[in-house]
Tab-separated table of C-alpha atoms in Angstrom:
chain	number	residue	atom	x	y	z
X	1	MET	CA	-10.854	-20.023	3.616
X	2	SER	CA	-13.642	-19.075	1.364
X	3	TYR	CA	-17.404	-19.301	1.492
X	4	GLU	CA	-19.701	-19.841	-1.469
X	5	SER	CA	-23.386	-20.194	-2.132
X	6	PRO	CA	-25.123	-21.234	-5.462
X	7	SER	CA	-26.839	-17.782	-5.661
X	8	SER	CA	-23.588	-15.841	-5.255
X	9	GLN	CA	-22.038	-17.993	-7.922
X	10	ALA	CA	-24.759	-17.399	-10.232
X	11	ALA	CA	-24.568	-13.635	-9.837
X	12	LEU	CA	-20.818	-13.733	-10.195
X	13	ASP	CA	-21.111	-15.815	-13.504
X	14	ALA	CA	-23.445	-13.146	-14.923
X	15	ALA	CA	-20.997	-10.458	-13.857
X	16	VAL	CA	-18.120	-12.150	-15.547
X	17	GLU	CA	-20.094	-12.525	-18.757
X	18	ASN	CA	-20.914	-8.936	-18.798
X	19	PHE	CA	-17.190	-8.125	-18.151
X	20	ILE	CA	-16.118	-10.053	-21.160
X	21	ALA	CA	-18.629	-8.725	-23.413
X	22	ARG	CA	-17.651	-5.053	-22.478
X	23	ASN	CA	-13.864	-5.570	-22.841
X	24	PRO	CA	-12.901	-7.345	-26.024
X	25	LYS	CA	-9.722	-5.369	-26.614
X	26	SER	CA	-8.503	-6.079	-23.247
X	27	LYS	CA	-9.179	-9.814	-23.716
X	28	ALA	CA	-7.307	-9.715	-27.063
X	29	LEU	CA	-4.277	-7.827	-25.523
X	30	HIS	CA	-4.172	-10.349	-22.724
X	31	GLU	CA	-4.141	-13.383	-25.218
X	32	GLU	CA	-1.090	-11.684	-26.953
X	33	ALA	CA	0.541	-11.053	-23.637
X	34	VAL	CA	0.658	-14.525	-22.464
X	35	LYS	CA	2.976	-15.270	-25.452
X	36	THR	CA	5.569	-13.010	-24.007
X	37	PHE	CA	5.032	-12.911	-20.155
X	38	PRO	CA	4.332	-15.958	-17.867
X	39	GLY	CA	0.613	-15.465	-17.151
X	40	GLY	CA	0.499	-12.319	-19.448
X	41	ASN	CA	2.005	-9.752	-17.069
X	42	THR	CA	5.155	-8.665	-15.249
X	43	ARG	CA	3.489	-7.713	-11.870
X	44	THR	CA	1.567	-10.530	-10.299
X	45	VAL	CA	-0.841	-8.169	-8.333
X	46	LEU	CA	-2.316	-7.009	-11.556
X	47	HIS	CA	-3.554	-10.343	-12.788
X	48	THR	CA	-7.329	-10.813	-12.633
X	49	SER	CA	-9.566	-13.559	-14.020
X	50	PRO	CA	-10.873	-13.964	-16.731
X	51	PHE	CA	-8.382	-11.473	-17.913
X	52	PRO	CA	-6.897	-8.038	-16.699
X	53	LEU	CA	-8.523	-4.796	-17.792
X	54	CYS	CA	-5.901	-2.993	-19.843
X	55	MET	CA	-5.498	0.693	-19.370
X	56	LYS	CA	-4.539	3.019	-22.121
X	57	SER	CA	-4.031	6.435	-20.325
X	58	GLY	CA	-4.666	8.486	-17.261
X	59	LYS	CA	-5.408	12.119	-16.545
X	60	ASP	CA	-6.066	13.841	-13.320
X	61	TYR	CA	-8.070	11.379	-11.149
X	62	GLN	CA	-9.145	9.226	-14.026
X	63	VAL	CA	-7.907	6.366	-16.190
X	64	VAL	CA	-9.238	5.230	-19.572
X	65	SER	CA	-9.249	1.548	-20.647
X	66	GLU	CA	-8.132	0.221	-24.140
X	67	ASP	CA	-11.781	-0.565	-24.489
X	68	GLY	CA	-12.714	3.126	-24.225
X	69	ASP	CA	-14.202	3.314	-20.781
X	70	THR	CA	-13.387	6.055	-18.406
X	71	TYR	CA	-12.895	5.187	-14.613
X	72	THR	CA	-12.398	7.240	-11.459
X	73	ASP	CA	-9.105	5.779	-10.164
X	74	LEU	CA	-9.448	4.446	-6.712
X	75	THR	CA	-6.467	2.095	-7.065
X	76	ALA	CA	-3.986	4.977	-7.130
X	77	GLU	CA	-1.313	2.749	-8.122
X	78	PHE	CA	-1.617	1.000	-4.634
X	79	THR	CA	-1.000	4.482	-2.920
X	80	ALA	CA	1.899	5.420	-5.200
X	81	GLY	CA	-0.572	7.423	-7.416
X	82	LEU	CA	-1.505	9.934	-4.816
X	83	TYR	CA	-0.799	12.837	-7.150
X	84	GLY	CA	-2.911	11.659	-10.022
X	85	HIS	CA	-1.781	11.332	-13.657
X	86	SER	CA	-1.081	14.930	-14.672
X	87	ASN	CA	-0.456	17.122	-11.710
X	88	PRO	CA	1.005	20.409	-13.066
X	89	ASP	CA	3.675	20.705	-10.486
X	90	ILE	CA	4.869	17.125	-11.078
X	91	LEU	CA	4.665	17.643	-14.994
X	92	ALA	CA	6.770	20.891	-14.565
X	93	ALA	CA	9.400	19.106	-12.647
X	94	LEU	CA	9.634	16.248	-15.223
X	95	GLN	CA	9.931	18.967	-18.006
X	96	HIS	CA	12.617	20.790	-16.138
X	97	VAL	CA	14.688	17.736	-15.830
X	98	ILE	CA	14.321	16.758	-19.383
X	99	GLN	CA	15.146	20.320	-20.698
X	100	ASN	CA	17.606	21.657	-18.134
X	101	VAL	CA	19.161	18.953	-15.978
X	102	GLY	CA	19.540	15.718	-17.836
X	103	LEU	CA	18.496	12.173	-17.058
X	104	ASN	CA	21.579	10.544	-15.568
X	105	VAL	CA	24.499	12.577	-14.357
X	106	GLY	CA	26.437	10.011	-12.606
X	107	ALA	CA	27.321	12.027	-9.731
X	108	THR	CA	26.027	13.517	-6.507
X	109	THR	CA	23.765	16.482	-7.005
X	110	ALA	CA	22.520	19.442	-4.894
X	111	GLN	CA	18.909	18.514	-5.509
X	112	GLU	CA	19.293	15.106	-3.882
X	113	GLN	CA	20.444	16.943	-0.603
X	114	LEU	CA	17.239	19.196	-0.808
X	115	PHE	CA	15.143	16.177	-1.229
X	116	ALA	CA	16.698	14.172	1.607
X	117	ARG	CA	16.372	17.050	3.861
X	118	ALA	CA	12.811	17.562	3.127
X	119	LEU	CA	12.264	13.916	3.816
X	120	CYS	CA	14.147	13.852	7.073
X	121	ASP	CA	12.371	17.036	8.492
X	122	ARG	CA	8.988	15.634	7.470
X	123	PHE	CA	9.413	12.224	9.084
X	124	GLY	CA	11.672	12.792	11.900
X	125	LEU	CA	14.879	11.065	10.598
X	126	GLU	CA	18.550	11.759	11.593
X	127	ARG	CA	19.830	10.274	8.428
X	128	ILE	CA	18.414	8.809	5.203
X	129	ARG	CA	19.378	6.783	1.986
X	130	LEU	CA	17.530	6.639	-1.189
X	131	THR	CA	16.677	3.385	-3.152
X	132	ASN	CA	14.503	2.458	-6.063
X	133	SER	CA	11.527	0.723	-4.285
X	134	GLY	CA	9.917	-0.129	-0.871
X	135	THR	CA	11.306	-3.484	-1.250
X	136	GLU	CA	14.874	-2.351	-1.562
X	137	ALA	CA	14.216	0.171	1.335
X	138	ASN	CA	13.218	-2.703	3.593
X	139	MET	CA	16.077	-4.841	2.522
X	140	HIS	CA	18.677	-2.331	3.260
X	141	ALA	CA	17.112	-1.320	6.429
X	142	LEU	CA	16.987	-4.876	7.713
X	143	ALA	CA	20.582	-5.383	6.535
X	144	ALA	CA	21.588	-2.328	8.598
X	145	ALA	CA	19.841	-3.676	11.647
X	146	LYS	CA	21.659	-6.972	11.428
X	147	LEU	CA	25.095	-5.427	10.864
X	148	PHE	CA	24.466	-2.962	13.755
X	149	THR	CA	23.455	-5.623	16.375
X	150	GLY	CA	25.514	-8.483	14.974
X	151	LYS	CA	22.352	-10.730	15.088
X	152	SER	CA	20.392	-12.126	12.224
X	153	LYS	CA	16.730	-12.980	13.344
X	154	VAL	CA	13.840	-10.679	12.391
X	155	VAL	CA	10.313	-10.654	13.789
X	156	ALA	CA	7.529	-9.970	11.432
X	157	PHE	CA	3.842	-10.315	11.624
X	158	GLY	CA	1.345	-12.648	9.742
X	159	GLY	CA	-0.430	-10.713	7.066
X	160	GLY	CA	2.458	-8.325	6.759
X	161	TYR	CA	4.009	-7.333	3.423
X	162	HIS	CA	7.274	-5.531	3.148
X	163	GLY	CA	8.084	-5.974	-0.610
X	164	ALA	CA	8.459	-8.561	-3.235
X	165	VAL	CA	10.556	-10.964	-1.156
X	166	PHE	CA	9.249	-10.065	2.251
X	167	GLY	CA	5.729	-11.524	2.428
X	168	PHE	CA	3.975	-13.209	5.272
X	169	LYS	CA	0.562	-14.044	3.982
X	170	ASP	CA	-1.409	-16.567	5.870
X	171	GLY	CA	0.986	-16.151	8.849
X	172	LYS	CA	3.767	-17.847	7.089
X	173	VAL	CA	6.970	-17.134	5.416
X	174	ALA	CA	6.478	-16.828	1.735
X	175	PRO	CA	8.213	-19.436	-0.540
X	176	ASN	CA	10.170	-16.766	-2.294
X	177	ASN	CA	11.213	-14.916	0.793
X	178	VAL	CA	14.969	-14.249	1.347
X	179	ASP	CA	16.717	-15.516	4.433
X	180	LYS	CA	13.785	-17.851	5.256
X	181	ALA	CA	15.363	-19.401	8.273
X	182	ASP	CA	15.845	-15.862	9.861
X	183	TRP	CA	12.156	-14.969	10.274
X	184	ILE	CA	10.048	-15.333	13.321
X	185	VAL	CA	6.343	-14.700	12.316
X	186	ALA	CA	4.327	-13.415	15.117
X	187	LYS	CA	0.400	-12.687	15.146
X	188	TYR	CA	-0.624	-9.178	14.421
X	189	ASN	CA	-2.251	-7.270	17.246
X	190	ASP	CA	-1.214	-9.892	19.746
X	191	LEU	CA	1.179	-8.107	22.154
X	192	ASP	CA	1.929	-11.064	24.335
X	193	GLY	CA	3.113	-13.069	21.288
X	194	ALA	CA	4.966	-10.104	19.851
X	195	VAL	CA	6.878	-9.591	23.069
X	196	LYS	CA	7.796	-13.186	23.465
X	197	ALA	CA	9.177	-13.157	19.777
X	198	ILE	CA	11.062	-9.917	20.255
X	199	LYS	CA	12.790	-11.417	23.410
X	200	SER	CA	13.762	-14.619	21.448
X	201	GLU	CA	17.504	-15.386	21.208
X	202	GLY	CA	19.443	-13.670	18.328
X	203	VAL	CA	16.852	-11.169	17.125
X	204	ALA	CA	18.155	-8.059	15.399
X	205	ALA	CA	14.966	-6.315	14.409
X	206	VAL	CA	11.221	-6.195	14.443
X	207	ILE	CA	9.488	-4.791	11.478
X	208	LEU	CA	5.867	-3.895	11.201
X	209	GLU	CA	3.144	-1.755	9.372
X	210	ALA	CA	1.126	0.417	11.597
X	211	MET	CA	-1.601	-0.518	9.291
X	212	GLN	CA	-1.151	-3.707	7.153
X	213	GLY	CA	-1.650	-2.450	3.673
X	214	SER	CA	-1.599	-5.466	1.452
X	215	GLY	CA	-2.943	-7.470	4.377
X	216	GLY	CA	-6.387	-5.945	4.315
X	217	CYS	CA	-5.833	-2.416	5.788
X	218	ILE	CA	-5.845	-3.884	9.239
X	219	CYS	CA	-4.768	-1.127	11.797
X	220	GLY	CA	-2.541	-1.935	14.754
X	221	THR	CA	-4.021	-0.897	18.045
X	222	LYS	CA	-2.191	1.712	19.999
X	223	GLU	CA	-1.551	-0.702	22.789
X	224	PHE	CA	0.094	-3.265	20.433
X	225	LEU	CA	2.138	-0.738	18.516
X	226	THR	CA	3.596	1.124	21.573
X	227	GLY	CA	4.045	-2.364	23.259
X	228	VAL	CA	6.162	-3.594	20.542
X	229	GLN	CA	8.185	-0.458	20.420
X	230	ASP	CA	8.812	-0.762	24.386
X	231	ALA	CA	9.679	-4.265	24.212
X	232	ALA	CA	12.139	-3.779	21.385
X	233	LYS	CA	13.784	-0.945	23.296
X	234	GLU	CA	14.029	-2.962	26.449
X	235	VAL	CA	16.172	-5.692	24.741
X	236	GLY	CA	18.075	-3.592	22.242
X	237	VAL	CA	16.060	-4.968	19.130
X	238	ILE	CA	15.847	-2.403	16.279
X	239	PHE	CA	12.177	-1.310	15.740
X	240	ILE	CA	11.504	-0.652	12.122
X	241	VAL	CA	8.143	0.870	10.977
X	242	ASP	CA	7.247	0.234	7.367
X	243	GLU	CA	5.652	3.491	6.238
X	244	VAL	CA	5.806	2.622	2.443
X	245	MET	CA	2.006	2.715	2.211
X	246	THR	CA	1.185	4.898	5.384
X	247	SER	CA	3.473	7.912	5.132
X	248	ARG	CA	0.573	9.690	3.195
X	249	ILE	CA	-1.634	9.504	6.371
X	250	THR	CA	-1.361	12.905	7.899
X	251	GLY	CA	1.571	15.286	7.659
X	252	GLY	CA	4.009	12.893	9.487
X	253	GLY	CA	2.808	9.435	8.508
X	254	LEU	CA	1.021	6.841	10.538
X	255	SER	CA	3.772	6.524	13.049
X	256	ALA	CA	3.339	10.130	14.049
X	257	VAL	CA	-0.406	9.466	14.616
X	258	HIS	CA	0.406	6.864	17.304
X	259	GLY	CA	3.283	8.895	18.801
X	260	LEU	CA	5.828	6.149	17.761
X	261	LYS	CA	9.528	6.866	17.610
X	262	PRO	CA	11.020	3.842	15.819
X	263	ASP	CA	14.667	3.365	15.321
X	264	MET	CA	14.133	3.138	11.601
X	265	LYS	CA	11.599	3.775	9.065
X	266	THR	CA	11.058	2.701	5.411
X	267	PHE	CA	9.398	4.553	2.590
X	268	GLY	CA	8.268	4.160	-1.152
X	269	LYS	CA	5.252	4.759	-3.286
X	270	TYR	CA	3.963	8.358	-3.782
X	271	LEU	CA	7.021	10.062	-2.318
X	272	GLY	CA	8.924	9.650	-5.667
X	273	GLY	CA	6.333	11.768	-7.198
X	274	GLY	CA	5.218	9.101	-9.672
X	275	VAL	CA	8.861	7.746	-10.353
X	276	ALA	CA	10.192	4.579	-8.968
X	277	PHE	CA	11.295	5.317	-5.292
X	278	GLY	CA	12.225	4.066	-2.010
X	279	ALA	CA	14.083	5.329	1.116
X	280	PHE	CA	15.068	4.230	4.551
X	281	GLY	CA	16.453	6.299	7.425
X	282	GLY	CA	16.609	6.729	11.221
X	283	ARG	CA	19.019	6.801	13.838
X	284	GLU	CA	22.427	8.244	12.712
X	285	ASP	CA	24.456	5.421	14.517
X	286	ILE	CA	22.537	2.585	12.733
X	287	MET	CA	22.759	4.315	9.362
X	288	ALA	CA	26.445	4.818	9.916
X	289	VAL	CA	26.865	1.161	8.765
X	290	TYR	CA	26.453	2.716	5.129
X	291	ASP	CA	28.863	5.711	5.799
X	292	PRO	CA	31.701	5.206	3.236
X	293	ARG	CA	33.948	7.423	5.548
X	294	VAL	CA	33.715	4.854	8.369
X	295	LYS	CA	36.207	1.932	8.412
X	296	GLY	CA	34.315	-1.400	8.062
X	297	SER	CA	31.203	0.186	6.593
X	298	VAL	CA	29.317	-1.654	3.808
X	299	ALA	CA	28.285	-0.528	0.432
X	300	HIS	CA	24.853	0.529	-0.390
X	301	SER	CA	24.645	0.717	-4.237
X	302	GLY	CA	21.928	1.311	-6.702
X	303	THR	CA	22.435	3.009	-10.217
X	304	PHE	CA	19.247	5.053	-10.097
X	305	ASN	CA	19.087	5.797	-6.286
X	306	ASN	CA	19.750	9.512	-6.748
X	307	ASN	CA	18.268	9.803	-10.333
X	308	THR	CA	17.335	13.369	-11.318
X	309	PHE	CA	13.750	12.528	-12.166
X	310	VAL	CA	13.090	11.197	-8.648
X	311	THR	CA	14.952	13.885	-6.656
X	312	HIS	CA	13.129	16.838	-8.659
X	313	CYS	CA	9.677	15.231	-8.857
X	314	GLY	CA	9.788	13.818	-5.239
X	315	TYR	CA	10.801	17.160	-3.819
X	316	ALA	CA	8.058	19.005	-5.834
X	317	GLY	CA	5.455	16.601	-4.641
X	318	LEU	CA	6.453	16.644	-1.035
X	319	THR	CA	6.890	20.521	-0.772
X	320	LYS	CA	4.324	21.903	-3.361
X	321	VAL	CA	1.554	19.315	-3.896
X	322	TYR	CA	1.441	17.457	-0.576
X	323	PRO	CA	2.650	19.691	2.388
X	324	PRO	CA	1.710	18.564	5.838
X	325	GLU	CA	-1.352	20.705	5.957
X	326	THR	CA	-2.754	19.231	2.692
X	327	ALA	CA	-1.930	15.719	3.947
X	328	ASP	CA	-3.971	16.480	7.233
X	329	VAL	CA	-7.116	17.647	5.174
X	330	PHE	CA	-6.813	14.745	2.767
X	331	THR	CA	-6.576	12.254	5.669
X	332	LYS	CA	-9.740	13.716	7.192
X	333	THR	CA	-11.504	13.340	3.811
X	334	GLY	CA	-10.539	9.752	3.808
X	335	ASP	CA	-11.759	9.147	7.248
X	336	GLU	CA	-15.060	10.703	6.458
X	337	LEU	CA	-15.482	8.584	3.314
X	338	LEU	CA	-14.589	5.391	5.258
X	339	ALA	CA	-17.135	6.237	7.994
X	340	ARG	CA	-19.935	6.722	5.337
X	341	LEU	CA	-18.949	3.388	3.632
X	342	ASN	CA	-19.389	1.556	6.753
X	343	GLU	CA	-22.695	3.332	7.452
X	344	VAL	CA	-24.195	2.386	4.203
X	345	SER	CA	-23.045	-1.233	4.524
X	346	LYS	CA	-24.118	-1.561	8.278
X	347	GLY	CA	-25.947	-4.756	8.980
X	348	THR	CA	-24.537	-6.647	5.920
X	349	LYS	CA	-21.541	-8.907	5.529
X	350	LEU	CA	-19.661	-5.961	3.871
X	351	CYS	CA	-17.409	-3.768	6.011
X	352	PHE	CA	-14.416	-1.484	5.386
X	353	THR	CA	-11.137	-1.239	7.439
X	354	GLY	CA	-8.354	1.207	7.120
X	355	THR	CA	-7.331	4.691	7.929
X	356	GLY	CA	-7.533	8.082	6.090
X	357	SER	CA	-7.307	7.703	2.295
X	358	VAL	CA	-6.315	3.997	2.317
X	359	ALA	CA	-8.910	1.187	3.073
X	360	THR	CA	-10.085	-2.322	2.052
X	361	SER	CA	-13.506	-3.856	1.741
X	362	HIS	CA	-14.117	-7.179	3.407
X	363	PHE	CA	-16.979	-9.742	3.085
X	364	VAL	CA	-16.876	-11.585	6.295
X	365	ALA	CA	-18.951	-14.795	6.591
X	366	ASN	CA	-19.750	-14.246	10.285
X	367	GLY	CA	-20.140	-10.577	9.822
X	368	PRO	CA	-17.730	-8.920	12.439
X	369	ARG	CA	-17.033	-5.208	11.546
X	370	SER	CA	-13.894	-4.801	13.690
X	371	ILE	CA	-11.017	-6.857	12.491
X	372	GLU	CA	-7.752	-6.895	14.345
X	373	ASP	CA	-6.196	-9.702	12.387
X	374	ALA	CA	-7.291	-10.606	8.811
X	375	LEU	CA	-6.184	-14.133	9.446
X	376	ASP	CA	-8.979	-14.502	12.094
X	377	VAL	CA	-11.816	-14.097	9.691
X	378	THR	CA	-13.209	-16.104	6.655
X	379	GLU	CA	-13.637	-13.927	3.516
X	380	ILE	CA	-16.422	-14.610	1.042
X	381	ASP	CA	-14.249	-14.711	-2.126
X	382	GLU	CA	-17.202	-14.855	-4.548
X	383	LEU	CA	-18.800	-11.656	-2.938
X	384	LYS	CA	-15.595	-9.914	-3.163
X	385	ASP	CA	-15.232	-10.615	-6.760
X	386	LEU	CA	-18.969	-9.729	-7.419
X	387	PHE	CA	-18.254	-6.180	-5.659
X	388	TRP	CA	-15.257	-5.670	-7.879
X	389	PHE	CA	-17.299	-6.306	-11.050
X	390	HIS	CA	-20.090	-3.984	-9.859
X	391	LEU	CA	-17.686	-1.203	-9.219
X	392	LEU	CA	-16.147	-1.587	-12.655
X	393	GLU	CA	-19.598	-1.499	-14.264
X	394	ASN	CA	-20.169	1.843	-12.449
X	395	GLY	CA	-16.958	3.459	-13.448
X	396	PHE	CA	-14.664	2.965	-10.468
X	397	TRP	CA	-11.239	1.422	-10.805
X	398	VAL	CA	-10.322	-0.539	-7.686
X	399	THR	CA	-8.211	-3.494	-6.860
X	400	ARG	CA	-9.669	-7.020	-7.197
X	401	ARG	CA	-8.892	-7.669	-3.560
X	402	GLY	CA	-11.002	-4.616	-2.303
X	403	PHE	CA	-8.083	-2.392	-1.560
X	404	TYR	CA	-8.606	1.306	-2.513
X	405	ALA	CA	-6.542	4.495	-2.125
X	406	LEU	CA	-7.655	7.971	-2.969
X	407	VAL	CA	-6.078	10.359	-5.498
X	408	LEU	CA	-5.626	13.880	-4.479
X	409	GLY	CA	-7.988	16.054	-6.408
X	410	THR	CA	-10.870	13.548	-6.870
X	411	PRO	CA	-14.041	15.769	-6.673
X	412	GLN	CA	-16.200	15.204	-3.639
X	413	SER	CA	-19.050	14.546	-6.085
X	414	GLU	CA	-17.298	11.290	-7.106
X	415	LEU	CA	-16.651	10.305	-3.591
X	416	ASP	CA	-20.361	10.704	-2.995
X	417	ARG	CA	-21.095	8.732	-5.995
X	418	PHE	CA	-18.874	5.939	-4.834
X	419	VAL	CA	-20.855	5.803	-1.560
X	420	HIS	CA	-24.169	5.660	-3.506
X	421	VAL	CA	-22.738	2.839	-5.691
X	422	VAL	CA	-21.744	0.839	-2.626
X	423	GLU	CA	-25.175	1.470	-1.183
X	424	GLY	CA	-26.652	0.251	-4.409
X	425	PHE	CA	-24.686	-2.844	-4.260
X	426	CYS	CA	-25.841	-3.678	-0.835
X	427	THR	CA	-29.507	-3.176	-2.038
X	428	LYS	CA	-29.192	-5.173	-5.325
X	429	TYR	CA	-27.619	-8.236	-3.456
X	430	ALA	CA	-29.344	-7.769	-0.078
X	431	GLY	CA	-30.102	-11.515	-0.021
X	432	LEU	CA	-26.495	-12.541	-0.476
X	433	LEU	CA	-25.208	-9.890	2.095
X	434	GLN	CA	-27.776	-10.610	4.841
X	435	LEU	CA	-26.131	-11.662	8.154
X	436	GLU	CA	-27.076	-15.111	9.575
X	437	ALA	CA	-28.941	-15.175	12.761
X	438	SER	CA	-25.958	-16.600	14.662
X	439	SER	CA	-23.533	-13.913	13.624
X	440	SER	CA	-22.242	-11.265	15.915
């Protein structure tokens, strides 16, 4: 649902007009792009109206548009850009591969073992396999659970997103999902409903995010997360935690924050060091379904699974750029920023949810600041859009839906400025953001 008022639409119209005037080259590039791509792009989430802002380059924590404007990057490639655009350790790893290793050697390498061991040690996995994306990681993890249990049903949660063909927006199975008949969609943060779904006939696995990233950075409560884990263990259902977005939270990922010990975890995003990456791992007995030494095992293929770029860049990032102690400090920085944003927006329809260095802004018609399920609240789309244009005008690159992720190395002064810009938005549009008398 969306809410609209005449005054909010007038403000939004003015912001759109200003955006068009400031970005003529992006507009022209989009008009050419639609002649090749359906809708003008090859990645749906990057589409925005009236046209997408086209970026030319990035360095450190900033990106530069084709229209010549410099932005502080708070999109961070939807968490994958944690290391920024020119980290020296990542650049050194890339150069080493190009000059000394080679791009595709078509064989196992010693480096892939180093990378895999670092991942297992960091995230508490007995065995791991590499893929090319978080989507692939979840696909193979779910297949392993089905093969291991001999069952086919999977419990997922409304608002969850586990990759391109595993979406549950609006609490429904997306039209382009695979195996649509196999899904049982439960309500996020509703433990009773989750337990009932997990104990249904024929369930192989339950998959969840401890914080729903694409779904609005909604955090699972500890009671809910541990309750799902306990219910799954009780009936032999494989418990999978999707850490594709949340493995950057503290040194051990968000599962570790809650003391969870899932049967399997899935990964992606920044862990490839800026190169396409995914991984899944967990219990040795489950992962054995992909052990080619075992009779009856199945193949896990992928030409670029162990490509030399990802095994070198990923290893450098995990061990040099973002060791556990750095992750812990960065998570604290993110938590402090999140608290400040909620403080300056207090008493308005704007609030922020998330954890650590990943969060989302919400404009909620009835004003609640604690959201346990994004499907329970009505967002004011016009205010969301107006906020996005306001941030762009002030030099911050964030997603249209309000999601932001921090880039390592962003100066504290820029985070302070971000808070001031948000505060300025609340002042400028105070009339639009005022809570109604009946709001809680």
